[in-house]
CSV table of C-alpha atoms and ligand atoms in Angstrom, one decimal:
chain,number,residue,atom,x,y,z
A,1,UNK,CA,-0.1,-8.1,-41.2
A,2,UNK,CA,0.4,-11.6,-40.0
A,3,UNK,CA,2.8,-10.4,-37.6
A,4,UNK,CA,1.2,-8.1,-36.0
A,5,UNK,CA,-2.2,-10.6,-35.7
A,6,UNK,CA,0.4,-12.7,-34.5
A,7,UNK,CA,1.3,-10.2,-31.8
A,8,UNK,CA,-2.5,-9.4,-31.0
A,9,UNK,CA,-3.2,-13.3,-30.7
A,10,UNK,CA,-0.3,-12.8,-28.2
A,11,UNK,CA,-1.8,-10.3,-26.4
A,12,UNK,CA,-5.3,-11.4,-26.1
A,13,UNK,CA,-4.0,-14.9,-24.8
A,14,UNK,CA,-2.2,-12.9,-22.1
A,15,UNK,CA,-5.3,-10.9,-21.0
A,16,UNK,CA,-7.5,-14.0,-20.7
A,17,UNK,CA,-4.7,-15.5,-18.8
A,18,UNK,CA,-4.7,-12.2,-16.5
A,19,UNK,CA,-8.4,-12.2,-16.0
A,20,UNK,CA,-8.4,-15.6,-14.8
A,21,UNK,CA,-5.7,-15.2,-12.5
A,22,UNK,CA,-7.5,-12.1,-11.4
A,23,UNK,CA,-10.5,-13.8,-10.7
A,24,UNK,CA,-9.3,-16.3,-8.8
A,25,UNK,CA,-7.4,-13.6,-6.8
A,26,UNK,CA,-10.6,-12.1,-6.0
A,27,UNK,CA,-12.4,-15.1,-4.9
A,28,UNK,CA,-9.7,-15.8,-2.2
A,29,UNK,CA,-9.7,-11.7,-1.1
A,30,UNK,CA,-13.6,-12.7,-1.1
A,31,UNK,CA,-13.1,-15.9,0.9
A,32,UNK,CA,-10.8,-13.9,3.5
A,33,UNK,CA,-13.4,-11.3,3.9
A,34,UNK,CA,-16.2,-13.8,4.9
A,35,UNK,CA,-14.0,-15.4,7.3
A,36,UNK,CA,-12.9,-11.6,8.7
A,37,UNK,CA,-16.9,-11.1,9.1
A,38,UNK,CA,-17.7,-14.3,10.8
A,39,UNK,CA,-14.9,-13.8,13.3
A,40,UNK,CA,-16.0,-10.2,13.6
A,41,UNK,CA,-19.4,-11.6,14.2
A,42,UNK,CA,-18.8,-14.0,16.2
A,43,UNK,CA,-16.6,-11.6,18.3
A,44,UNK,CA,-19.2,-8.8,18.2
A,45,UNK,CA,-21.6,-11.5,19.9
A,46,UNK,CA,-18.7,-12.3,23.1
A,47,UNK,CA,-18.5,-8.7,23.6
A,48,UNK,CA,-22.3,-8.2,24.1
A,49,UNK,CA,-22.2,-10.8,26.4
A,50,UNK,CA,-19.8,-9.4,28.6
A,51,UNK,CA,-21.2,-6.1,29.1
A,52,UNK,CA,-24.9,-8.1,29.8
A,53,UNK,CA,-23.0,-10.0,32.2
A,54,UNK,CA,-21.2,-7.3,33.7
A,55,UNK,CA,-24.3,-5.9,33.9
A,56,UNK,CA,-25.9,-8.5,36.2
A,57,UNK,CA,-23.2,-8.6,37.9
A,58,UNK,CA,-23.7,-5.1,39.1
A,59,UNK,CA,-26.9,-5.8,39.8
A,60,UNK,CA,-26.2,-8.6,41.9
A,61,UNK,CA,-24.1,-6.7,43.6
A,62,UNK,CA,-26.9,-4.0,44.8
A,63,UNK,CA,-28.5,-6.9,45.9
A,64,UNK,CA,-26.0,-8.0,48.4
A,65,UNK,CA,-25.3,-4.5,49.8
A,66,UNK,CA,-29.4,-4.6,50.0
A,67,UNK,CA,-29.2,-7.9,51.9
A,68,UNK,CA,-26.2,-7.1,53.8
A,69,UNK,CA,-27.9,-4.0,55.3
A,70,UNK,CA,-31.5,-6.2,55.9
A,71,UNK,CA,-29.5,-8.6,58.0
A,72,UNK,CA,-28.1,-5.9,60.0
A,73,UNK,CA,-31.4,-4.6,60.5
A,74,UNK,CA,-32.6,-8.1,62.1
A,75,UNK,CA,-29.4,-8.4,64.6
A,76,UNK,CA,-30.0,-4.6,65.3
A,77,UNK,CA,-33.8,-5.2,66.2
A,78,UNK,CA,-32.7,-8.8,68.3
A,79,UNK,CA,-30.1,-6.6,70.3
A,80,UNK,CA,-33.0,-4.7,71.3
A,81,UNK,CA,-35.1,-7.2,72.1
A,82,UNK,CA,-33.5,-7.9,75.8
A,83,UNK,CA,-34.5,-4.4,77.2
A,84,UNK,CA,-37.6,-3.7,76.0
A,85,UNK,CA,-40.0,-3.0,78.6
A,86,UNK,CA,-43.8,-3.3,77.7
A,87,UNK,CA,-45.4,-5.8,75.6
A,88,UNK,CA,-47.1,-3.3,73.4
A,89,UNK,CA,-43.0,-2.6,72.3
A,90,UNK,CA,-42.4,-6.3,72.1
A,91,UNK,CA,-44.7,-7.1,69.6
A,92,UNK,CA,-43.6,-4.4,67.4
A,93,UNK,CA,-40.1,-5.2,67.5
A,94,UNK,CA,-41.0,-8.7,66.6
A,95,UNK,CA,-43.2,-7.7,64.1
A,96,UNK,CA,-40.1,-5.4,62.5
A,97,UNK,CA,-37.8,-8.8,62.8
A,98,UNK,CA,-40.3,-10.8,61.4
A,99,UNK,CA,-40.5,-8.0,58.3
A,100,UNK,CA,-36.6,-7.8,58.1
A,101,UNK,CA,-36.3,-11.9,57.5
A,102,UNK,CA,-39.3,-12.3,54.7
A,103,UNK,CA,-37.2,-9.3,53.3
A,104,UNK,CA,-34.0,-10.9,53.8
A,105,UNK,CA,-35.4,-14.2,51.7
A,106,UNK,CA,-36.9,-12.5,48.8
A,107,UNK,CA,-33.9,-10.7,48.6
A,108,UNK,CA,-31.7,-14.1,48.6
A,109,UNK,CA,-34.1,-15.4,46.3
A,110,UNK,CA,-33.7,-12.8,44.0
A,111,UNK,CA,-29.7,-13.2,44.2
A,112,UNK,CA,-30.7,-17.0,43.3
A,113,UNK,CA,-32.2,-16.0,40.2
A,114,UNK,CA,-29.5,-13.4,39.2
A,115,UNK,CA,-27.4,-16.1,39.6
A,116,UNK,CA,-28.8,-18.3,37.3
A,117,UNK,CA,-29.2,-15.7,34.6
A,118,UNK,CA,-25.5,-14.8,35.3
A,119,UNK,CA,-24.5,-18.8,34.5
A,120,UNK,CA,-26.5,-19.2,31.5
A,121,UNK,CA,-24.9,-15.9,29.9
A,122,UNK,CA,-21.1,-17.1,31.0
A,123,UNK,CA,-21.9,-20.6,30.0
A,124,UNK,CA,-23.4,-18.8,26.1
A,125,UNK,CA,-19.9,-17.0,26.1
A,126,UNK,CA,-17.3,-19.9,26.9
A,127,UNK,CA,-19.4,-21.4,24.2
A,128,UNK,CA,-19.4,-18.2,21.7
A,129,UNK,CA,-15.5,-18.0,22.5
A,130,UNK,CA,-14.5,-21.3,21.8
A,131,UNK,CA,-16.5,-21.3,18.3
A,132,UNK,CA,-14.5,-18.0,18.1
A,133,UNK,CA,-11.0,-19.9,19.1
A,134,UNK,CA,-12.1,-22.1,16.5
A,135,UNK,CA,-12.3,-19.9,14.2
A,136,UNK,CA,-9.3,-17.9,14.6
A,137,UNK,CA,-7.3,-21.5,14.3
A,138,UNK,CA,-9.3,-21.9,11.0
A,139,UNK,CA,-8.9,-18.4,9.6
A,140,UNK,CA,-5.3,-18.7,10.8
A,141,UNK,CA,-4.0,-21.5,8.7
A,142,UNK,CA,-6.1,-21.0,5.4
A,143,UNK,CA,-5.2,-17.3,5.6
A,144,UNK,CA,-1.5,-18.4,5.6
A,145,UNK,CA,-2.5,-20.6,2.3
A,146,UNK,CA,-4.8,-17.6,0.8
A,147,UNK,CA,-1.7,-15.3,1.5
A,148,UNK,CA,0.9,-17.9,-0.2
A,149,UNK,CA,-1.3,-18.2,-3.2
A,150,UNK,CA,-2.2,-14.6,-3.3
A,151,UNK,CA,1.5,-14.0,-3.3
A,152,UNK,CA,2.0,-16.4,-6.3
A,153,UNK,CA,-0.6,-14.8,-8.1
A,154,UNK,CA,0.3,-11.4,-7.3
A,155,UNK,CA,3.8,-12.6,-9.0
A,156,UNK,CA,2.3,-13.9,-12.1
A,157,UNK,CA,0.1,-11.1,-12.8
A,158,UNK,CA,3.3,-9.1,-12.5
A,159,UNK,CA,5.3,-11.4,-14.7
A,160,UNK,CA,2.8,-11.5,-17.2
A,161,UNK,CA,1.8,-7.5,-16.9
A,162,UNK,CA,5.5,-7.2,-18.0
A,163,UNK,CA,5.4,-9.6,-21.2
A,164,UNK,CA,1.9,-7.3,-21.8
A,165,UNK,CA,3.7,-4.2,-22.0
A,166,UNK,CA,6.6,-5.5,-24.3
A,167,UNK,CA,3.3,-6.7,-26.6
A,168,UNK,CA,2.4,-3.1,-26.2
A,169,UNK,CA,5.0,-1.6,-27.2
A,170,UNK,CA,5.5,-2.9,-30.8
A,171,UNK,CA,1.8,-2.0,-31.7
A,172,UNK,CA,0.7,1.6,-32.9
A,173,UNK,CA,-1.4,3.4,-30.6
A,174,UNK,CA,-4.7,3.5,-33.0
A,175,UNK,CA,-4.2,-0.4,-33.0
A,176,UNK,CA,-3.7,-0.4,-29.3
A,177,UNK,CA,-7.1,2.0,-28.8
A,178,UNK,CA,-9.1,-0.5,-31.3
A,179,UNK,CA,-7.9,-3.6,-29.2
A,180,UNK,CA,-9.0,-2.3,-26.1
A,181,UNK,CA,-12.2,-1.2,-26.9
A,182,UNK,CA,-13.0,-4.1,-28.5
A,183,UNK,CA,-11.8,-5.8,-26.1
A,184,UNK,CA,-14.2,-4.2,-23.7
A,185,UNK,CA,-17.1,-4.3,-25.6
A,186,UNK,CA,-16.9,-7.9,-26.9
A,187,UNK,CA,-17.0,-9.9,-23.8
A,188,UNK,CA,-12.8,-10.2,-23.9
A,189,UNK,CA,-12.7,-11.4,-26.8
A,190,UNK,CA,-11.3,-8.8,-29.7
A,191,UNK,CA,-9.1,-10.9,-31.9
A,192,UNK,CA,-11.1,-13.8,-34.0
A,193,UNK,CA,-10.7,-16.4,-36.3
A,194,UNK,CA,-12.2,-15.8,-39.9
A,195,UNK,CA,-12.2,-19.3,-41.9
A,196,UNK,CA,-14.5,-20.9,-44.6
A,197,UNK,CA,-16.2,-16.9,-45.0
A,198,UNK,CA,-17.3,-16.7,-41.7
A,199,UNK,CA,-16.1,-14.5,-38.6
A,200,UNK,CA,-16.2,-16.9,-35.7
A,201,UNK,CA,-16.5,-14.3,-33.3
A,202,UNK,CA,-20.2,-13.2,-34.4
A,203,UNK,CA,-20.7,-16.6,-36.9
A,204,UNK,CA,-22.1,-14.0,-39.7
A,205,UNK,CA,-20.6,-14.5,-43.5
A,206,UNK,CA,-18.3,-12.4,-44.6
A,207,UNK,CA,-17.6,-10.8,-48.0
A,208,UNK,CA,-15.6,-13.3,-50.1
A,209,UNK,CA,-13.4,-9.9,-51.5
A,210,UNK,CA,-12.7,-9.4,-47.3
A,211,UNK,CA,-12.3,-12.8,-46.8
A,212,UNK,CA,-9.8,-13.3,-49.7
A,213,UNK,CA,-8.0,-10.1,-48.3
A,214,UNK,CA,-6.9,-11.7,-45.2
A,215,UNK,CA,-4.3,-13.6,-46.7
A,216,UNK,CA,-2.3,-11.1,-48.2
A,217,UNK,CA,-3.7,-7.8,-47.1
A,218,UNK,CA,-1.3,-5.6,-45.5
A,219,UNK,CA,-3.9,-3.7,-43.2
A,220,UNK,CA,-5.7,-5.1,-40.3
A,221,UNK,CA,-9.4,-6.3,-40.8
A,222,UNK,CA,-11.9,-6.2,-38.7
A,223,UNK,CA,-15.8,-8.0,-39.7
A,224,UNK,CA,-18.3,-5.6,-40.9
A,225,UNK,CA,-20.8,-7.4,-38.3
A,226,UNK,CA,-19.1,-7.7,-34.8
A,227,UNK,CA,-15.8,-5.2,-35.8
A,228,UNK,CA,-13.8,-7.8,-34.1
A,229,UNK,CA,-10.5,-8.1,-35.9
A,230,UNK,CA,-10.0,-10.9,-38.0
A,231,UNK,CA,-7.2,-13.0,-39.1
A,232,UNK,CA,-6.7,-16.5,-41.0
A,233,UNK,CA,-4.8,-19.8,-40.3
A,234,UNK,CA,-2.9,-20.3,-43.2
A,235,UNK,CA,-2.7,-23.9,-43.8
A,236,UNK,CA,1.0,-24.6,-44.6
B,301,ZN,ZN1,-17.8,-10.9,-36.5
């Protein structure tokens, strides 16, 4: 009976020591996964900012053609100028130039202002894209320390996985079964000390005929309060 407690002590020790190292694995995939979402984020933010820019830039670009084809409207109407004949003519043709020109300067003044819009959204992404350099530098060399530890933990959990099985292997099944569910249902903790009467697993009192029992019974015993299995530290 000691023996095998012996072996379930074992055991337990080894699945505390795999939760831990599993929950420190976690907290790094957790701590990769934030940094994948920032830079995702952050990237998601430099793409938007090109299509608004391309965007502007198209429209700018309408707005040339428009002021390109203004300007040819003014020489056009100046060429003309030189042969018109009556004055009634003159004045329209002048009037058309004069049109044509307060055209030409909204239209330049509108380039202007697409202009400006157009630096403020490149001057938002050089900034967006070096926080994003940044953070591809950053997310670079802790991922290559998050990977190295992963990988060390990865090997442990192996390793010890391994010395779990062997544990396994020289424990009946119904033992096994009992472990595990009380292993699942008692916060982690299935295999308890039983001293001075009392299970310290639950802190309840425990028969003085079970308590006795423990030190030379040949059958595993769990407490009648918390079924946790019990064993004793023989003083020696
Ligand atoms: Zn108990």
């Amino acid at each position: 009976m000691q023996e095998k407690m012996e072996r379930l002590k074992n055991l337990q020790g080894l699945d505390q020591e795999l939760n831990a190292i599993r929950q420190k694995r976690q907290k790094l995939e957790e701590e990769q996964q934030v940094l994948n979402d920032e830079m995702a984020r952050i990237q998601g933010m430099v793409d938007k900012l090109d299509g608004d820019i391309d965007v502007l830039k198209d429209e700018r670009g309408k707005l040339n053609q428009a002021l390109a084809q203004e300007q040819d409207n003014v020489k056009k109407a100046e060429g003309r100028l030189p042969g018109i004949k009556t004055q009634k003519e003159y004045v329209a043709v002048l009037k058309e130039i004069d049109t044509a020109k307060k055209m030409n300067k909204e239209l330049l003044d509108s380039i202007q202002r697409k202009d400006a819009e157009i630096d403020v959204l490149v001057k938002d992404r050089e900034e967006k894209d070096g926080e994003l350099t940044a953070l591809k530098e950053k997310a670079g060399s802790r991922g290559a320390e998050i990977d190295a530890d992963m990988a060390e933990f990865n090997g442990a959990i192996e390793a010890k996985e391994s010395e779990r099985e062997l544990l396994l292997g020289d424990l009946s099944t119904t033992v096994r079964k009992r472990y595990h569910m009380l292993l699942e249902r008692r916060g982690g903790v299935a295999i308890v000390e039983a001293r001075n009467e009392t299970c310290l697993g639950c802190n309840m009192h425990l028969p003085p005929q079970l308590f006795n029992s423990l030190f030379s019974a040949s059958e595993i015993q769990s407490c009648p309060h918390c079924n946790r299995l019990l064993y004793v530290v023989i003083q020696k």
